[in-house]
CSV table of C-alpha atoms and ligand atoms in Angstrom, one decimal:
chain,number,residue,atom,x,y,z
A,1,UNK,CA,160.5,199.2,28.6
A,2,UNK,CA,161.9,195.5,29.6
A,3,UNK,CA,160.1,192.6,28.8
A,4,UNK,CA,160.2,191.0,32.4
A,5,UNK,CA,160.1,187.0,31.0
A,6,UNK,CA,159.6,183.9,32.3
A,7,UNK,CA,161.5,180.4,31.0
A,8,UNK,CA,159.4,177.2,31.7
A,9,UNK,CA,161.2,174.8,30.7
A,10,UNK,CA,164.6,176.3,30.6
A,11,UNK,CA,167.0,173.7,30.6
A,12,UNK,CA,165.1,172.0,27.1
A,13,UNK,CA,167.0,173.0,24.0
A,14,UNK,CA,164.4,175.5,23.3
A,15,UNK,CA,165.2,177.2,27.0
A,16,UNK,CA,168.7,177.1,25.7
A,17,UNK,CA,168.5,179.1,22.5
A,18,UNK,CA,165.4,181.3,24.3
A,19,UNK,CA,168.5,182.0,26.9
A,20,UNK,CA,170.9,182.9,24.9
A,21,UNK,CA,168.7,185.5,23.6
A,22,UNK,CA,167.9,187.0,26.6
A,23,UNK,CA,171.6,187.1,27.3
A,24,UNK,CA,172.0,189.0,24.0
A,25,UNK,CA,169.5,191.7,24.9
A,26,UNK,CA,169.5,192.5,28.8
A,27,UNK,CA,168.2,195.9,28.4
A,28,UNK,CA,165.3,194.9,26.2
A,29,UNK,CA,163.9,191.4,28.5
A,30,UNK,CA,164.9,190.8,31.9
A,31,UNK,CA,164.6,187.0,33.4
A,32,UNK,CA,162.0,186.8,36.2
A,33,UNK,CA,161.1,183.3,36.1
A,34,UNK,CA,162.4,180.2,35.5
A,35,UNK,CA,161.5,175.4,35.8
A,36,UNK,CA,163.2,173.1,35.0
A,37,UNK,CA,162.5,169.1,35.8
A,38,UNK,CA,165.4,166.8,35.6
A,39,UNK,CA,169.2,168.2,35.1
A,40,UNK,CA,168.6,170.7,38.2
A,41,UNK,CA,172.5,171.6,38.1
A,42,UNK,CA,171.9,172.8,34.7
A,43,UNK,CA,169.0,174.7,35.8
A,44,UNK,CA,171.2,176.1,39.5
A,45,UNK,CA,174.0,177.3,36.1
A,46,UNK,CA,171.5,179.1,35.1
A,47,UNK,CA,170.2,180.9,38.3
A,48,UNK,CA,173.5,182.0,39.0
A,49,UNK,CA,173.9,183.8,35.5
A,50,UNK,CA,169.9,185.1,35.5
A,51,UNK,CA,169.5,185.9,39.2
A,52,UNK,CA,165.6,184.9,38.3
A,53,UNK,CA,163.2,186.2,41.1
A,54,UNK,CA,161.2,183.0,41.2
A,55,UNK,CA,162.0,179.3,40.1
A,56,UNK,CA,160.1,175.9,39.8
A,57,UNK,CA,161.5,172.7,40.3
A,58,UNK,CA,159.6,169.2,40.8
A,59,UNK,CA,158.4,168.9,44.7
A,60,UNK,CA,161.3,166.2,46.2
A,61,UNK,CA,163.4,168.6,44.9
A,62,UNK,CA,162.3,172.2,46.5
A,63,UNK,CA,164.1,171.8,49.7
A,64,UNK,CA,167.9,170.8,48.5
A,65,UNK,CA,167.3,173.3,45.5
A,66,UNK,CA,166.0,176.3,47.7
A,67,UNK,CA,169.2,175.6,50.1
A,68,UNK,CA,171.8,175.5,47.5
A,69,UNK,CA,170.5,178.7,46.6
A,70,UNK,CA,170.6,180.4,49.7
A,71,UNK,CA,174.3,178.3,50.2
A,72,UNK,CA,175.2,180.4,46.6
A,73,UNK,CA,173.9,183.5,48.1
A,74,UNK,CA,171.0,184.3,46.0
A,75,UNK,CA,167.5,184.9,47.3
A,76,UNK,CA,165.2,183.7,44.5
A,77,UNK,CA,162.2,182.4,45.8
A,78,UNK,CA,161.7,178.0,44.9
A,79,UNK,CA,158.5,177.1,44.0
A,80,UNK,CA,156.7,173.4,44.0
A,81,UNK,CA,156.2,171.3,40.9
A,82,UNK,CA,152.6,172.1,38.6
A,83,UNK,CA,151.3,175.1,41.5
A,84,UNK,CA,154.4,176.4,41.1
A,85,UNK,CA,154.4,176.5,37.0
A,86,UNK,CA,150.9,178.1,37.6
A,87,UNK,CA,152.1,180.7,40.1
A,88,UNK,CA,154.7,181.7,37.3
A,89,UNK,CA,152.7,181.3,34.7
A,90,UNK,CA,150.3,183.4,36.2
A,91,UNK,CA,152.3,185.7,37.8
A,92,UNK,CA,151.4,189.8,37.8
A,93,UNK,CA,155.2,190.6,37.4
A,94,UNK,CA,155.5,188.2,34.0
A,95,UNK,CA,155.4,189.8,30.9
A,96,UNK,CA,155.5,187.0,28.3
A,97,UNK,CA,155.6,183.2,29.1
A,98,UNK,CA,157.9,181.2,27.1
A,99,UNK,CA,155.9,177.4,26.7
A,100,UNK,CA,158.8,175.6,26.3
A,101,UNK,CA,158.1,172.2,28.7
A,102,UNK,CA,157.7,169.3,26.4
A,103,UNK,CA,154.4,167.2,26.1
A,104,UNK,CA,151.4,167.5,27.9
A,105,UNK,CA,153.5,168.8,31.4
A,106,UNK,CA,153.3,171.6,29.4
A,107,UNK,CA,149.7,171.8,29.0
A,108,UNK,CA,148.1,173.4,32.4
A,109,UNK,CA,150.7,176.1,32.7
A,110,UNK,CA,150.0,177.5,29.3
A,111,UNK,CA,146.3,177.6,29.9
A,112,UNK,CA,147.6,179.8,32.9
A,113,UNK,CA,148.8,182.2,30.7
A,114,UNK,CA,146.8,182.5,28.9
A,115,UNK,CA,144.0,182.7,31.1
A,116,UNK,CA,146.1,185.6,32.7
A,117,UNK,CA,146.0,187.5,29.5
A,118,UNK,CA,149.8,186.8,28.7
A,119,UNK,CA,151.9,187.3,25.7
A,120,UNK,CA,152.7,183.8,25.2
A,121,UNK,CA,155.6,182.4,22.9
A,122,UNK,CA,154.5,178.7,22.6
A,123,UNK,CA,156.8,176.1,21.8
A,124,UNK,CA,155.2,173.3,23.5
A,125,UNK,CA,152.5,172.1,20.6
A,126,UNK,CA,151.0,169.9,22.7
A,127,UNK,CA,149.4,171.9,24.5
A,128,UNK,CA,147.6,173.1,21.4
A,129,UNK,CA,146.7,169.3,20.2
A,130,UNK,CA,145.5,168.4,23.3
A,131,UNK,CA,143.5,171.9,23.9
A,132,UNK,CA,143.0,173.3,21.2
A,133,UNK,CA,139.2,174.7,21.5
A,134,UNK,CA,139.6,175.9,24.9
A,135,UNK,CA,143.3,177.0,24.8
A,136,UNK,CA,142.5,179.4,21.9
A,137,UNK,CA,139.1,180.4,23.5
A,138,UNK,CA,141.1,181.2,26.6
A,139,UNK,CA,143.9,183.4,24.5
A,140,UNK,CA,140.8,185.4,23.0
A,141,UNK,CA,138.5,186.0,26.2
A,142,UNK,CA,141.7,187.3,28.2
A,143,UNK,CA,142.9,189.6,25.4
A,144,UNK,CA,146.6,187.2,25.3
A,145,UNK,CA,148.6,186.9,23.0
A,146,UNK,CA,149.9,183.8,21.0
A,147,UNK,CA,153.2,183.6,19.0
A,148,UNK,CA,154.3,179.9,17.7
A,149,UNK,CA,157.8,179.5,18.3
A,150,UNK,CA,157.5,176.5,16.5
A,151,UNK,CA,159.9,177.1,13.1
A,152,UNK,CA,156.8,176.4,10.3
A,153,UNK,CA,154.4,177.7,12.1
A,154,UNK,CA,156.2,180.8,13.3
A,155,UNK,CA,157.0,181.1,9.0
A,156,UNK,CA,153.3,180.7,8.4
A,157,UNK,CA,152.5,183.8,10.9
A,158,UNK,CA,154.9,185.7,9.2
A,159,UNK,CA,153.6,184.9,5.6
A,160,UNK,CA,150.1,186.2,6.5
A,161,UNK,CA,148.4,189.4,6.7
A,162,UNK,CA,148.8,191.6,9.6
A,163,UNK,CA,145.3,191.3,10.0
A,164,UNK,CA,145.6,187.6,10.1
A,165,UNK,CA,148.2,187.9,12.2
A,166,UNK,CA,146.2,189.5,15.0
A,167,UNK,CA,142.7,188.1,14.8
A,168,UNK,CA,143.1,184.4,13.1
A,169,UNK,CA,139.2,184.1,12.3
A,170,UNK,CA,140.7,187.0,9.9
A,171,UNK,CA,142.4,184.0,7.2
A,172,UNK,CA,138.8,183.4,6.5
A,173,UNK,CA,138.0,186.7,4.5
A,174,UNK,CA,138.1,186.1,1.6
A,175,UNK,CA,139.7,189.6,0.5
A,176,UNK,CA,143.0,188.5,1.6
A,177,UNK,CA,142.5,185.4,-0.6
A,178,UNK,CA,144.5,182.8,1.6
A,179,UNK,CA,144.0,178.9,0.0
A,180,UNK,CA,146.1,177.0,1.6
A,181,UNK,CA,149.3,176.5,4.3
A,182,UNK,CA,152.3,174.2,3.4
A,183,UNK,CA,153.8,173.0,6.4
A,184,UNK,CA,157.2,171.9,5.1
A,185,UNK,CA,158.7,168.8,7.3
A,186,UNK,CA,162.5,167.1,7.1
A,187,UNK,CA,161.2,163.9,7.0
A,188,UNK,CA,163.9,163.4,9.4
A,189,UNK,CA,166.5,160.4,9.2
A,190,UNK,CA,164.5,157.8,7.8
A,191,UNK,CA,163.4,159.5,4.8
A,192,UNK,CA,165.2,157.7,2.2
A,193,UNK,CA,165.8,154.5,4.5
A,194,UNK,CA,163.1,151.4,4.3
A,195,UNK,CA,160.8,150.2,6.5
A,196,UNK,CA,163.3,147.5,7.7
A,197,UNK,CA,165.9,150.1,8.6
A,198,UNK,CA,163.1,152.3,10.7
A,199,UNK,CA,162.2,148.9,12.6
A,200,UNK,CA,166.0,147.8,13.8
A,201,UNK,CA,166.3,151.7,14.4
A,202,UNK,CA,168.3,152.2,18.0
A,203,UNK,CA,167.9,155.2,20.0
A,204,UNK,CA,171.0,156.8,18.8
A,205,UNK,CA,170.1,156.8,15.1
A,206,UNK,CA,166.4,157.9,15.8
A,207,UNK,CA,167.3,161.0,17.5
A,208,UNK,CA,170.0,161.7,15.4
A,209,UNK,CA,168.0,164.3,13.1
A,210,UNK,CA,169.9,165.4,9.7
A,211,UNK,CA,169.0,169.5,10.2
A,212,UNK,CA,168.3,169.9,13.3
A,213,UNK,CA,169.1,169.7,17.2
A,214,UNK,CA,166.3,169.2,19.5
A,215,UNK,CA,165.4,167.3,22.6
A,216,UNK,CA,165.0,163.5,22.9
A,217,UNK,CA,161.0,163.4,22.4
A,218,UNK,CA,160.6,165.7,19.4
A,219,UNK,CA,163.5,164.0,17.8
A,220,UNK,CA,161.3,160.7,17.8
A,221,UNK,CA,158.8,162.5,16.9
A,222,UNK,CA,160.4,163.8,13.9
A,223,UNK,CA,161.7,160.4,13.0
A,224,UNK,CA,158.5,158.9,13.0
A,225,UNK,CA,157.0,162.2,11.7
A,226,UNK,CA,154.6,161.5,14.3
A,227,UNK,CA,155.8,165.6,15.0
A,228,UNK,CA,155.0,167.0,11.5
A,229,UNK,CA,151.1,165.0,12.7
A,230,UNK,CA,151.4,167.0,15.8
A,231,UNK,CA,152.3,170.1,13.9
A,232,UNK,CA,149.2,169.9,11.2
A,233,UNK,CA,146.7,170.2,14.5
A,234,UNK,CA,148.7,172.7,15.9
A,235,UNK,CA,147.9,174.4,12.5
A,236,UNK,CA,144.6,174.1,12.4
A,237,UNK,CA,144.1,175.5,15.9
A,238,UNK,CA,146.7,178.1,15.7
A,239,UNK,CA,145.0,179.3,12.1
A,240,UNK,CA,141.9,178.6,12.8
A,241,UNK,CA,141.6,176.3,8.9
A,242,UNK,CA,140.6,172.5,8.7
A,243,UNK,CA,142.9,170.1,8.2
A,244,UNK,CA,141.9,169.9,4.4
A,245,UNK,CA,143.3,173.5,3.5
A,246,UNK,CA,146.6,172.1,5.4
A,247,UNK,CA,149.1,170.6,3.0
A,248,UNK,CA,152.3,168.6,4.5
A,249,UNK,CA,155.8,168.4,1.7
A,250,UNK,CA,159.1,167.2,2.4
A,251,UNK,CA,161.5,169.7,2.1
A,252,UNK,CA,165.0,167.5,2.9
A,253,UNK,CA,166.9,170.8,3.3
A,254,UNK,CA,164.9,172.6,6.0
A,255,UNK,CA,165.7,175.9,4.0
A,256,UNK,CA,161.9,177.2,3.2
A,257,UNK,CA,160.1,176.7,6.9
A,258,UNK,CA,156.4,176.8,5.5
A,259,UNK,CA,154.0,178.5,2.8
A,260,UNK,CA,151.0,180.1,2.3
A,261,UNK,CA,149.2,180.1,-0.5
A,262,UNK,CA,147.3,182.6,-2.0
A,263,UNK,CA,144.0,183.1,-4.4
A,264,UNK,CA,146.1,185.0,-7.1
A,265,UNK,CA,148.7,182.1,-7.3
A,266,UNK,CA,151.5,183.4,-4.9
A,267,UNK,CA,153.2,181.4,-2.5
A,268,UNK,CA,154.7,183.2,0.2
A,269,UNK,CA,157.5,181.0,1.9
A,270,UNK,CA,160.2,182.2,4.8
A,271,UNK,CA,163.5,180.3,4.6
A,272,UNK,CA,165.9,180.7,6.7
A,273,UNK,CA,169.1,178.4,8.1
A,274,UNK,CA,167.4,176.0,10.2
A,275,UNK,CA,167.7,177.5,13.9
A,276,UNK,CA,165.5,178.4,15.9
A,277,UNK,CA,166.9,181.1,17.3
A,278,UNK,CA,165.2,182.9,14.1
A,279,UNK,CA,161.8,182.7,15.3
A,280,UNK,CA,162.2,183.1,18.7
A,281,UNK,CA,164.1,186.0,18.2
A,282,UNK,CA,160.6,186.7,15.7
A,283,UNK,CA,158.7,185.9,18.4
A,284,UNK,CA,160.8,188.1,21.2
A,285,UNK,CA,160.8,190.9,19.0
A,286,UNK,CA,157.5,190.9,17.2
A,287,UNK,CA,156.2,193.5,15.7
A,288,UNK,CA,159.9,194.5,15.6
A,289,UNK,CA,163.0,192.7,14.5
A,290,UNK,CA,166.5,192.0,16.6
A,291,UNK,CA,169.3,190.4,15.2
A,292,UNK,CA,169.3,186.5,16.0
A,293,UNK,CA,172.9,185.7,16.0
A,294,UNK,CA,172.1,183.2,13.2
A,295,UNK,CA,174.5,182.1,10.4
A,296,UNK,CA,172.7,184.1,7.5
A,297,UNK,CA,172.0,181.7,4.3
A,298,UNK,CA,174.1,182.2,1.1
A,299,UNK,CA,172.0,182.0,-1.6
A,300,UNK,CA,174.5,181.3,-3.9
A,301,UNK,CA,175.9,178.4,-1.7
A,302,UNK,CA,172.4,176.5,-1.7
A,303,UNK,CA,172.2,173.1,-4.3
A,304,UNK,CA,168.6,172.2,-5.5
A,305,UNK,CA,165.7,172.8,-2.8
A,306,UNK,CA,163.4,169.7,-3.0
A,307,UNK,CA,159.6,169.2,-2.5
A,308,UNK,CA,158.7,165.5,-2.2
A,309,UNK,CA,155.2,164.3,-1.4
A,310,UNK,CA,155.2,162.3,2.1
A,311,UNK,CA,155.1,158.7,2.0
A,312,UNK,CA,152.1,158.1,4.3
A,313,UNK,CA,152.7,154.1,4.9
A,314,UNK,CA,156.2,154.7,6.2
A,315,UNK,CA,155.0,157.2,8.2
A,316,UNK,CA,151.9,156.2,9.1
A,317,UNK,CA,151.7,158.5,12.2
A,318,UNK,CA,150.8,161.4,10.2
A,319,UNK,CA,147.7,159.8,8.3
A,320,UNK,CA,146.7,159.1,12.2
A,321,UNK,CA,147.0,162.8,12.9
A,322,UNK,CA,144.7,163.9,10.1
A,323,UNK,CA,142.2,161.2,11.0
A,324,UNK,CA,142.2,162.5,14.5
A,325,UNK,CA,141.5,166.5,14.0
A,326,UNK,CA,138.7,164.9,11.3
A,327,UNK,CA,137.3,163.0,14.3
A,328,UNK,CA,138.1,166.3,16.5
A,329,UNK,CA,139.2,166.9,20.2
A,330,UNK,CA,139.1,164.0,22.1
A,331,UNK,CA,140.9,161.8,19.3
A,332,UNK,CA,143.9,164.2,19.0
A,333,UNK,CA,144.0,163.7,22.6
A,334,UNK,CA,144.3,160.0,22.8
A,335,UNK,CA,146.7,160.0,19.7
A,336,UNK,CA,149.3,162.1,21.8
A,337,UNK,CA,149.2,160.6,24.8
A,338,UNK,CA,149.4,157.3,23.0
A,339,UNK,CA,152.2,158.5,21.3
A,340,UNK,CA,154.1,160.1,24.6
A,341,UNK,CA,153.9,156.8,26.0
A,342,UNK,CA,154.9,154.6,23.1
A,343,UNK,CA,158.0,157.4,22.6
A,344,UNK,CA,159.0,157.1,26.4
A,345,UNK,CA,159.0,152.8,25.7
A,346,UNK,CA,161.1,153.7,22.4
A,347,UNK,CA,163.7,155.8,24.0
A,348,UNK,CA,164.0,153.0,27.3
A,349,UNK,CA,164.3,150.3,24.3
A,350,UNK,CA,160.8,148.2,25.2
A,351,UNK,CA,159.4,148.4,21.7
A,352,UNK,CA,160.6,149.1,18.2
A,353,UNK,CA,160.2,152.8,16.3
A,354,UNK,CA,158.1,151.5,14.0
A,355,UNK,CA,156.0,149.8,16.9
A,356,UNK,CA,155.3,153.7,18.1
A,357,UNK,CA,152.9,153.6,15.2
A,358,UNK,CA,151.2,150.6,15.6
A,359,UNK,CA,150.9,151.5,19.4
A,360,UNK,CA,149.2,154.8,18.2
A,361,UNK,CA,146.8,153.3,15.9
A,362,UNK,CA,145.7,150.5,18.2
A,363,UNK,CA,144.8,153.2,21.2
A,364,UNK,CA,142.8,155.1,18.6
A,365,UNK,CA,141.1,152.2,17.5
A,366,UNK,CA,140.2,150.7,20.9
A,367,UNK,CA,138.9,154.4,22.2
A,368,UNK,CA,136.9,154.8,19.3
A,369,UNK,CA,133.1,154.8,21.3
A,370,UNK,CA,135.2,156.7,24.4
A,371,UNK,CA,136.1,159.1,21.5
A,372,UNK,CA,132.9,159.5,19.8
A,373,UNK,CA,130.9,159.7,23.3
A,374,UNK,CA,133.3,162.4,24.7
A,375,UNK,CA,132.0,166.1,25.7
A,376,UNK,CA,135.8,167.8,25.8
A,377,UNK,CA,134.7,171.7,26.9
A,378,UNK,CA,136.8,171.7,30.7
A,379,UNK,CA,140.4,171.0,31.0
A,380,UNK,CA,138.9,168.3,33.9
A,381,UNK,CA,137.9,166.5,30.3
A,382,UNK,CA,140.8,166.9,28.7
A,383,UNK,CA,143.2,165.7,31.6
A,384,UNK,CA,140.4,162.4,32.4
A,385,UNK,CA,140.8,161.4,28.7
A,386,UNK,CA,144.7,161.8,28.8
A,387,UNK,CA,144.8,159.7,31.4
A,388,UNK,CA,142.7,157.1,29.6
A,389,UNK,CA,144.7,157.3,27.1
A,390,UNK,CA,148.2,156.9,28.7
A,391,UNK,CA,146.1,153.6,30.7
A,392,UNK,CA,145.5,152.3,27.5
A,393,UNK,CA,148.9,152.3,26.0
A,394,UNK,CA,150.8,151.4,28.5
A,395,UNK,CA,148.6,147.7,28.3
A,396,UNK,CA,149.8,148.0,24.6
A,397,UNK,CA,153.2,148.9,25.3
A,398,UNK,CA,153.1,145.6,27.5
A,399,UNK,CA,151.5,143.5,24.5
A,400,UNK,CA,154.1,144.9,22.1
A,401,UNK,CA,157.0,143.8,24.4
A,402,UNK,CA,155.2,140.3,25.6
B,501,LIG,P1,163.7,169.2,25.9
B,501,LIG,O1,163.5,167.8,26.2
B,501,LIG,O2,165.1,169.6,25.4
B,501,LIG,O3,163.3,170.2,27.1
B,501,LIG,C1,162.1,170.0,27.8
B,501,LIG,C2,162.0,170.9,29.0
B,501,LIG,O4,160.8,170.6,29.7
B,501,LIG,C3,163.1,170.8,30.0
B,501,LIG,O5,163.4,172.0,30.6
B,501,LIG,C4,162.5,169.8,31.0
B,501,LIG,O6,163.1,170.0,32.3
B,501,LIG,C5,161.1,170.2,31.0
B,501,LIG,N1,160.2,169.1,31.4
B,501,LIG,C6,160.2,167.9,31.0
B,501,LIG,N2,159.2,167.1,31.6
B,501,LIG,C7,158.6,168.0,32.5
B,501,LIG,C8,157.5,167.8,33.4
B,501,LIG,N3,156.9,166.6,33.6
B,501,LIG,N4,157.2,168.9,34.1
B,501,LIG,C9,157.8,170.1,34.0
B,501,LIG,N5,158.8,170.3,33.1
B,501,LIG,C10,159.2,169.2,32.4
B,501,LIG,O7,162.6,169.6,24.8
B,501,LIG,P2,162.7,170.7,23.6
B,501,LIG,O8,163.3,170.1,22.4
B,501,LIG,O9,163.2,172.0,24.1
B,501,LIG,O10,161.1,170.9,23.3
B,501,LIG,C11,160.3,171.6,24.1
B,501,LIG,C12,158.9,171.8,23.4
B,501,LIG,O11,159.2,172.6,22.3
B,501,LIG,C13,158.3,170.5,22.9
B,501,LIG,O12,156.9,170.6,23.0
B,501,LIG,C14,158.7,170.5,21.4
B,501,LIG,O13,157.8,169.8,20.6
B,501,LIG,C15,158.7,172.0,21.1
B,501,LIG,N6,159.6,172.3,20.0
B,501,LIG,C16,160.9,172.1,20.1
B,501,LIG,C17,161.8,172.5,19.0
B,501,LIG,C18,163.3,172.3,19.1
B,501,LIG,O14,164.0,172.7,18.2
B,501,LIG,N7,163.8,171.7,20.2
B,501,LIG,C19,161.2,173.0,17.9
B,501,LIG,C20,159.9,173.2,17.8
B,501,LIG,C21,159.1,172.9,18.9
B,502,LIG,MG1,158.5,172.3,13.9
């Protein structure tokens, strides 16, 4: 039967490789739904070669969208801004809900998924640091089902039990022995740079990530490895396992995508070339396989594969991330919206990379008591503390630059 699949966030560079999938496989997933937010002639491209049934684009932009549609001939129904990411999200017809809308736009939508007992191929962490507790709560109570897109966390899922794999509270018997999870991380294009280089860093450089090609705000993150912070709560919600049984290595090649480790010694890593086609095609597939389209590695062509323990001064946005999921929701909260804003400042040149850390630890500090006193259980919470948050470094942002 097809999988009938919706795209949010289809013109990101995870829509594109999702996309190209789909395109790969029409008899196997069909393309009902699809948003996109800024390059809307991208996203018209793509409604041409899909012939969706429903798409979302922000609200100034339904009217102009919906008639160069109907000017094209094609009768797909235009839907407004965040309603309309819930109607698709939500949406009897959909199948499976790609996440792939970066940061916490991303965040309500996937909750409507998974409150509508989807199969749900999440890209967008966020939505898991900000949500964690109730976005997982959600997946269970409505029976849906979560697969991480996200390349070390889709090589964790894939290194654990079957049994793990479909009930996480599962990695806590101890007959499967699990210890520990690796996440393996770049350490981007900084890693063997100082300090100095990271703080005269332009735009250009920062995105410019040795192994792999993403969009503008993971980039960032990935240079500060503010994203490999974002990745170790993802992992603890995702696995259900404190932050202390999560380990972070630098592995410069991006060949072995994460670990588990087991009781009896065993390390069980997936490696791959670094594309994410591979686990979405996982994720598309699973319990099955389809081929990806990706160069295969030669084993024989590959030099050393290093391990190298994180420097956590130089990147001082992953400490922050482990302090956070010890403090629990509400400071993983305030640490990414912090860190969306001081991003956004980075990328319009305001403040320095290395300020996006500074930024980040100030907002934590100075939303300690707001942190300790916080009840997070609704997404009301969640979204009043986000907003907090973002208040509270753009006055930092303002400092930094002053
Ligand atoms: P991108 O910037 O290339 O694309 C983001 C998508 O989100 C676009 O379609 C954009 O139109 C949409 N969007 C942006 N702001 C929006 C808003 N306010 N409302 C609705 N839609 C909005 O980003 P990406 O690199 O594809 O990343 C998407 C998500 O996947 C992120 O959470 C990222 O951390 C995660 N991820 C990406 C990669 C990767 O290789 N690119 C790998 C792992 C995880
Ligand atoms: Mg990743």
């Amino acid at each position: 039967m097809t999988q009938r699949i919706a795209v949010l966030g289809a013109t990101g560079s995870i829509g594109d490789s999702t996309l190209a999938l789909l395109a790969a496989y029409p008899e196997q997933f069909s393309v009902y739904a699809l948003s996109g937010y800024r390059r809307l002639d991208k996203l018209f491209a793509l409604c041409q070669q899909f012939k969706p049934c429903r798409v979302a684009v922000p609200k100034a932009a339904v009217e102009a969208f919906a008639e160069r549609l109907h000017q094209a001939g094609l009768t797909c129904e235009v839907l407004s801004g965040e309603a309309g990411l819930n109607d698709i999200a939500g949406d009897s017809n959909v199948d499976t809900v790609v996440a792939a809308i970066v940061g916490a736009a991303g965040l309500v939508s996937t909750l409507t998924a998974a409150k509508a007992g989807k199969r749900i191929l999440l890209a967008n962490k966020e939505a898991l640091v900000m949500a964690g507790s109730l976005l997982m709560q959600a997946v269970r109570d409505n029976h849906a089902t979560l697969l991480p897109l996200d390349s070390e966390h889709n090589a964790i899922f894939q290194c654990l039990p079957p049994s793990v794999q479909q009930d996480n509270t599962q990695v806590h018997n101890p007959k499967f022995g699990i210890t520990k999870l690796w996440l393996t991380a770049s350490g981007g294009p900084f890693l063997k740079r100082t300090w100095a280089d990271m703080q005269a860093a332009s735009v250009k450089e920062a995105v410019n990530h040795p192994n792999w090609s993403m969009g503008k705000k993971i980039s960032v993150d990935s240079a500060t490895m503010m994203n490999k912070g974002l990745e170790l709560i993802e992992a603890c919600h995702l696995f259900d396992l404190p932050e202390s049984k999560i380990e972070v290595v630098i592995h410069p090649q991006s060949i072995v995508h994460s670990l588990v480790e087991y009781s009896d010694g065993s390390f069980l890593a997936q490696m791959g070339s670094p594309d994410m086609k591979t686990p979405i095609a996982h994720a598309l597939a699973y319990p099955e396989r389809i081929a990806a389209g990706v160069k295969p590695l030669n084993l024989f062509e590959l030099s050393a594969l290093e391990f190298i323990e994180p420097d956590l001064q130089k990147f001082a946005c992953l400490k922050l991330a482990r302090e956070a999921m010890q403090s629990g929701q509400a400071a993983s909260i305030v640490l990414n919206a912090a860190n969306e804003v001081a991003v956004a400042a980075f990328i319009k040149e305001q403040v320095a990379l290395t300020d996006i850390a500074l930024i980040n630890a100030k907002v934590l500090d100075k939303m300690t008591a707001q942190c300790s006193a916080a009840n997070i259980s609704t997404l009301a919470d969640i979204l009043h503390i986000n907003q907090q948050a973002c208040w509270q470094a753009e006055q930092e942002v303002i400092l930094c630059r002053a």
